[in-house]
Tab-separated table of C-alpha atoms in Angstrom:
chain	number	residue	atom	x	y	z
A	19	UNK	CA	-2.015	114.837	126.044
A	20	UNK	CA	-4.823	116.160	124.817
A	21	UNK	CA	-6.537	119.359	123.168
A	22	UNK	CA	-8.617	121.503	125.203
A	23	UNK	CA	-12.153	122.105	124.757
A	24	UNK	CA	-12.362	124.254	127.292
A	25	UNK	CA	-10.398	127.011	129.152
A	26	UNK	CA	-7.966	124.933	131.156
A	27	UNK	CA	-7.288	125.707	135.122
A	28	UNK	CA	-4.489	124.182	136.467
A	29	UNK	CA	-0.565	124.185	135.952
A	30	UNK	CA	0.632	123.828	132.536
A	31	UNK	CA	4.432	122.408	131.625
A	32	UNK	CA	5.968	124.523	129.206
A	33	UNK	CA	6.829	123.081	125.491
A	34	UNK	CA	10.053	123.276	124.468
A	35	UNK	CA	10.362	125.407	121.363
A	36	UNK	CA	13.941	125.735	120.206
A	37	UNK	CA	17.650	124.721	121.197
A	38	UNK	CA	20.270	126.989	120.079
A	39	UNK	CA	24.064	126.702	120.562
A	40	UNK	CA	25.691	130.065	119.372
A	41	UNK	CA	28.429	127.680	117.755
A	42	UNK	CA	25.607	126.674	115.204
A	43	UNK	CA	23.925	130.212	115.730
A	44	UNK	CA	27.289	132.955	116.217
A	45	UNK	CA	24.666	135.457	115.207
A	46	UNK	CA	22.325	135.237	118.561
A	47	UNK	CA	24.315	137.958	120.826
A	48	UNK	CA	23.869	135.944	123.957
A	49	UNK	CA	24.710	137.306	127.254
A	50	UNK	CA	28.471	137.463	128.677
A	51	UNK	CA	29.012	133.594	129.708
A	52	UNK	CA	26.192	132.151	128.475
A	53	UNK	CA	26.353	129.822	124.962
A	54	UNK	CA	22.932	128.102	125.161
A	55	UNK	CA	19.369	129.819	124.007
A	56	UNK	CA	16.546	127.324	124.926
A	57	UNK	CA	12.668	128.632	123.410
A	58	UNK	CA	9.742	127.015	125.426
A	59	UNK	CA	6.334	128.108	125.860
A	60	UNK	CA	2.645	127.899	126.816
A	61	UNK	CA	0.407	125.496	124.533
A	62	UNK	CA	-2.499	128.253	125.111
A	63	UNK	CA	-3.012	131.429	123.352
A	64	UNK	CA	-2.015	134.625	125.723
A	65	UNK	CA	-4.384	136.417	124.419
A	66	UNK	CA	-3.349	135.255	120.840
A	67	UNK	CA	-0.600	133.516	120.323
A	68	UNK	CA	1.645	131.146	122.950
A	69	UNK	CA	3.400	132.847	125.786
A	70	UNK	CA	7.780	132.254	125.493
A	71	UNK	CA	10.125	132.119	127.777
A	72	UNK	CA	13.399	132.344	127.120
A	73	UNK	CA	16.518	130.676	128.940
A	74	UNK	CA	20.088	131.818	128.184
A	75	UNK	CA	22.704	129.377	129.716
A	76	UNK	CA	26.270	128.232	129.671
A	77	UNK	CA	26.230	124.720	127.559
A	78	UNK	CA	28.590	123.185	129.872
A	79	UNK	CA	26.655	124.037	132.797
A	80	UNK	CA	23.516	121.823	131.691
A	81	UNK	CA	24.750	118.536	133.154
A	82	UNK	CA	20.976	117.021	134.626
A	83	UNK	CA	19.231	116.030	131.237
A	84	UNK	CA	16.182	114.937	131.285
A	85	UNK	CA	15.261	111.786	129.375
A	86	UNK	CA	11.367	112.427	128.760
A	87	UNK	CA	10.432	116.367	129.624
A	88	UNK	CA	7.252	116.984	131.227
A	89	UNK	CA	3.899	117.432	129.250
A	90	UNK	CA	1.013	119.351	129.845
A	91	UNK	CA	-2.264	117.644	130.381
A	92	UNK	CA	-3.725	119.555	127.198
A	93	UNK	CA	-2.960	121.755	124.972
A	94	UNK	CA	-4.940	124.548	122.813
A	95	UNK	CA	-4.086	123.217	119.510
A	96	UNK	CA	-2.084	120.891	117.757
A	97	UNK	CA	0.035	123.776	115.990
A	98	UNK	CA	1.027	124.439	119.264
A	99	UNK	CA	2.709	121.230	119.951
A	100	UNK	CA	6.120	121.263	117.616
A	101	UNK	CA	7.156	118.359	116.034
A	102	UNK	CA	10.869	117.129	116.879
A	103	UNK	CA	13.306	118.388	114.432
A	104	UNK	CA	17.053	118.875	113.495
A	105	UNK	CA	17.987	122.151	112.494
A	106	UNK	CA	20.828	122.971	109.870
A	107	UNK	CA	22.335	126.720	110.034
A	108	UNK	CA	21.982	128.472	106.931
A	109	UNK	CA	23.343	132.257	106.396
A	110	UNK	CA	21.624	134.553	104.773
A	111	UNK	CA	21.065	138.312	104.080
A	112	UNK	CA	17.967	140.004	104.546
A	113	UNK	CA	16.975	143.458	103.747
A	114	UNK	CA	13.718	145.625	105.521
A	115	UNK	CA	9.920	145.247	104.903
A	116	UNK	CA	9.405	147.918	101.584
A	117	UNK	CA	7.025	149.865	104.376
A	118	UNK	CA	9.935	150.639	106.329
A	119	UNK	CA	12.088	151.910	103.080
A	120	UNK	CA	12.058	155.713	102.190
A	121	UNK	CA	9.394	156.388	99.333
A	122	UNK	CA	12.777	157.611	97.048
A	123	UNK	CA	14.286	153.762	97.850
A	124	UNK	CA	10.827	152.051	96.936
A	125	UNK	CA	10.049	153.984	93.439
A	126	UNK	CA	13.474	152.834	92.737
A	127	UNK	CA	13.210	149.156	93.813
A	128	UNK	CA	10.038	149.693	91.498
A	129	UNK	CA	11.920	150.621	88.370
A	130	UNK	CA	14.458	147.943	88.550
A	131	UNK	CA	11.928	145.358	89.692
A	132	UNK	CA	8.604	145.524	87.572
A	133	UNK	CA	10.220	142.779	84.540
A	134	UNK	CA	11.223	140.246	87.167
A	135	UNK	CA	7.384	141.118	89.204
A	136	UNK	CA	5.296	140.438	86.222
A	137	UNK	CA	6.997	137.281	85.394
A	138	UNK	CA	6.021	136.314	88.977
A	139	UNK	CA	2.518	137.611	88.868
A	140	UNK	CA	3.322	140.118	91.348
A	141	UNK	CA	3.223	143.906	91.772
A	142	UNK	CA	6.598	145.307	93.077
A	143	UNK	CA	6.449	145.657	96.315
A	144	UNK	CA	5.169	142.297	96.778
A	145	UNK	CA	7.787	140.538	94.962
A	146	UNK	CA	10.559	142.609	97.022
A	147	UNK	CA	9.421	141.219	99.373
A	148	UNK	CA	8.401	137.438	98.159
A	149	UNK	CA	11.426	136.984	96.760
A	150	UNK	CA	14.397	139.432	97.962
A	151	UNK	CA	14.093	141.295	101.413
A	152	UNK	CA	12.541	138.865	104.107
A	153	UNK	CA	12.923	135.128	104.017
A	154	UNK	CA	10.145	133.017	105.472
A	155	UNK	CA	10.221	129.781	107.999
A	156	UNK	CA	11.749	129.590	111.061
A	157	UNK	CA	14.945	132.028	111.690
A	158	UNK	CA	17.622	133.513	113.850
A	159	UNK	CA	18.003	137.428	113.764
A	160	UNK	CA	17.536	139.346	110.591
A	161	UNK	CA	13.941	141.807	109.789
A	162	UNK	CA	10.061	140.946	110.680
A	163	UNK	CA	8.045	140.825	108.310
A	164	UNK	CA	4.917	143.267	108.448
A	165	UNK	CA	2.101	141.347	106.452
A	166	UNK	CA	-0.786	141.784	108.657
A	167	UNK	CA	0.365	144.975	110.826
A	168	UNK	CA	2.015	148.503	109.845
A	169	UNK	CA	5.497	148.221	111.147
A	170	UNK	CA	6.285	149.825	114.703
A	171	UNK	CA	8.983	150.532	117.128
A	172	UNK	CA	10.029	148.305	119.717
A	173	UNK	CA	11.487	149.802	122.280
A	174	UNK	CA	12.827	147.808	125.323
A	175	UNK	CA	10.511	148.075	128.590
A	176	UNK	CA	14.062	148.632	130.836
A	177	UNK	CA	16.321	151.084	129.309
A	178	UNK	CA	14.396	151.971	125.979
A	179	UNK	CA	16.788	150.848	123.155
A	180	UNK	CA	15.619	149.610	120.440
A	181	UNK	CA	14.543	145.962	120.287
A	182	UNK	CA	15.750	143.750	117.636
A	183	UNK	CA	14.143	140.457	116.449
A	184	UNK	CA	15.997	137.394	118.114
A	185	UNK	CA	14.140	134.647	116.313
A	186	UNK	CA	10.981	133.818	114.284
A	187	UNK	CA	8.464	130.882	114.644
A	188	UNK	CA	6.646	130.916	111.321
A	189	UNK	CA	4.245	128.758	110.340
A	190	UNK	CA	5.491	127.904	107.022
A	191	UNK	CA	9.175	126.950	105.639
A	192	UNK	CA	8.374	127.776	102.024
A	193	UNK	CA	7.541	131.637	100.305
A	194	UNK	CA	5.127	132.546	98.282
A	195	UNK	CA	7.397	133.133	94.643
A	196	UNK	CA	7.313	130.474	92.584
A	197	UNK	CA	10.431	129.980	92.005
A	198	UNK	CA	11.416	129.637	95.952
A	199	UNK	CA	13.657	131.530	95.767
A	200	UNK	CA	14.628	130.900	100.036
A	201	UNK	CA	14.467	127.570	99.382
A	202	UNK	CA	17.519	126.071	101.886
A	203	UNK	CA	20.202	124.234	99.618
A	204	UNK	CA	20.174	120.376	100.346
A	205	UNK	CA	23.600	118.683	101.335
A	206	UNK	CA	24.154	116.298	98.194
A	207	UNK	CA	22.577	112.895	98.638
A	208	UNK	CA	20.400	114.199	101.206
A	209	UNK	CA	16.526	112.861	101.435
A	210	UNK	CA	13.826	114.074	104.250
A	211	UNK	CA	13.121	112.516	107.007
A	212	UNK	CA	10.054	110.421	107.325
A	213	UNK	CA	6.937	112.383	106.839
A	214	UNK	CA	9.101	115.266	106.685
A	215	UNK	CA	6.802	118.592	105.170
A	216	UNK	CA	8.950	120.804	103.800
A	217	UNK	CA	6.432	123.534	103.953
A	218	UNK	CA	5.165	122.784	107.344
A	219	UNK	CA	8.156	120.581	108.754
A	220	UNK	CA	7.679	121.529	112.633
A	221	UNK	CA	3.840	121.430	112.694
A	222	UNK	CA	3.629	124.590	114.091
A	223	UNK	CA	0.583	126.643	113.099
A	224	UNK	CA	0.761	130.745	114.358
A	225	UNK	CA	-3.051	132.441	114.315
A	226	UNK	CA	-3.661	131.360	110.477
A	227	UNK	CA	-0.330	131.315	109.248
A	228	UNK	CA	1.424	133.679	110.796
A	229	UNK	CA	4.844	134.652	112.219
A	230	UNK	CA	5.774	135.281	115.262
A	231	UNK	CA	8.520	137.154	116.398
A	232	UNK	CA	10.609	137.320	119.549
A	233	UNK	CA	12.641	140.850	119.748
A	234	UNK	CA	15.370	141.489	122.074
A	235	UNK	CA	16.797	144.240	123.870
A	236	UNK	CA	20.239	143.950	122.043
A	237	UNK	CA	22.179	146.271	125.030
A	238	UNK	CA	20.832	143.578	127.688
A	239	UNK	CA	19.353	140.564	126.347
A	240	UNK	CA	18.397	138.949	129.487
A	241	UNK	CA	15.928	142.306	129.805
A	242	UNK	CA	12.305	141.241	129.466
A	243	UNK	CA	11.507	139.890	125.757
A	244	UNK	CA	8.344	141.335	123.789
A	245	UNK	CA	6.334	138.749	121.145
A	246	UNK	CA	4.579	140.134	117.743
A	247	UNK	CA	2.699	137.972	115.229
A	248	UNK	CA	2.496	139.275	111.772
């Protein structure tokens, strides 16, 4: 494999992206029958970011595994080629972006916020949310963060509900607060994997540190996905 210096033309193998079982994951809302999410994607920005597909299927179903999954002859860059990991569920609870709270909700966030912002270096709104609404890495569900991009609706291109994120490919594991304050609790005894970086631990690099988020229509979540990098 290598990276391309050039617009590539030819057929490209999709990278897989992410395995989910909803027995590790209850909170992915799969379709009736189905227990399996599998993430891949294009190694080449479409316009800006990789193209996903998404396959839900029943577990038990998926009986012809293949040892060594096809590569593509190149990719775009390296951040687009994820390193192998091991995922380990962790529930949390997130709150909305401040932009999408009523100005009555923010003043008051403000109040009862500034002692703990200054001790962080951070003006309110900021350190809602560093440190309390939206957690950063790699997650299932929960809000998008809207750092580069006002937030927007996202309504579904079939039947016009409301889309809701499914999952987030961020490029780092690790906030901004400097406390890190999402950092995921270890299991006692545990130590990282070789070369494991905790900040970076898939290699995955969105734009120049992005997000990017998957939403799904939650009425039909087989209808046709949208993608958002922020």
């Amino acid at each position: 494999m290598r990276l391309a210096v050039q617009a590539y033309d030819g057929p490209i193998a999709m990278l897989p992206v992410a395995q989910l079982y909803v027995r590790d994951v209850p909170d992915l809302n799969p379709p009736e029958g189905k227990d399996l999410l599998q993430v891949l994607w294009c190694p080449f920005d479409h316009p800006i970011m990789p193209r996903t597909l998404l396959f839900w299927r029943s577990a038990a179903a998926v009986t012809d595994i293949l040892d060594t999954p096809p590569e593509p002859p190149a990719v775009q860059f390296d951040g687009y080629l994820p390193e192998p990991c091991v995922i380990e569920p962790e529930q949390i609870t997130e709150y909305p972006d401040h932009l999408q709270l009523s100005e009555e909700l923010r003043e008051q966030l403000k109040q009862w916020s500034l002692p703990q912002a200054a001790e962080e270096d951070m003006d309110s709104d900021t350190y809602y949310d560093c440190v309390l609404s939206n957690a950063p890495g790699w997650k299932v569900g929960g809000w998008p963060a809207w750092n580069s991009t006002d937030p927007s609706s996202q309504p579904c291109s079939e039947c016009g509900t409301g889309m809701e994120v499914l999952m987030t490919v961020a490029t780092f594991e690790e906030g901004d607060d400097a406390g890190k304050s999402w950092s995921p609790h270890p299991h006692p005894g545990a130590e990282p994997y070789p070369g494991h970086r905790g900040y970076n631990a898939t290699g995955v690099q969105i734009g120049s540190g992005y997000r990017q988020h998957l939403f799904v229509c939650p009425a039909e979540p087989e209808h046709p996905h949208i993608e958002l990098m922020t």
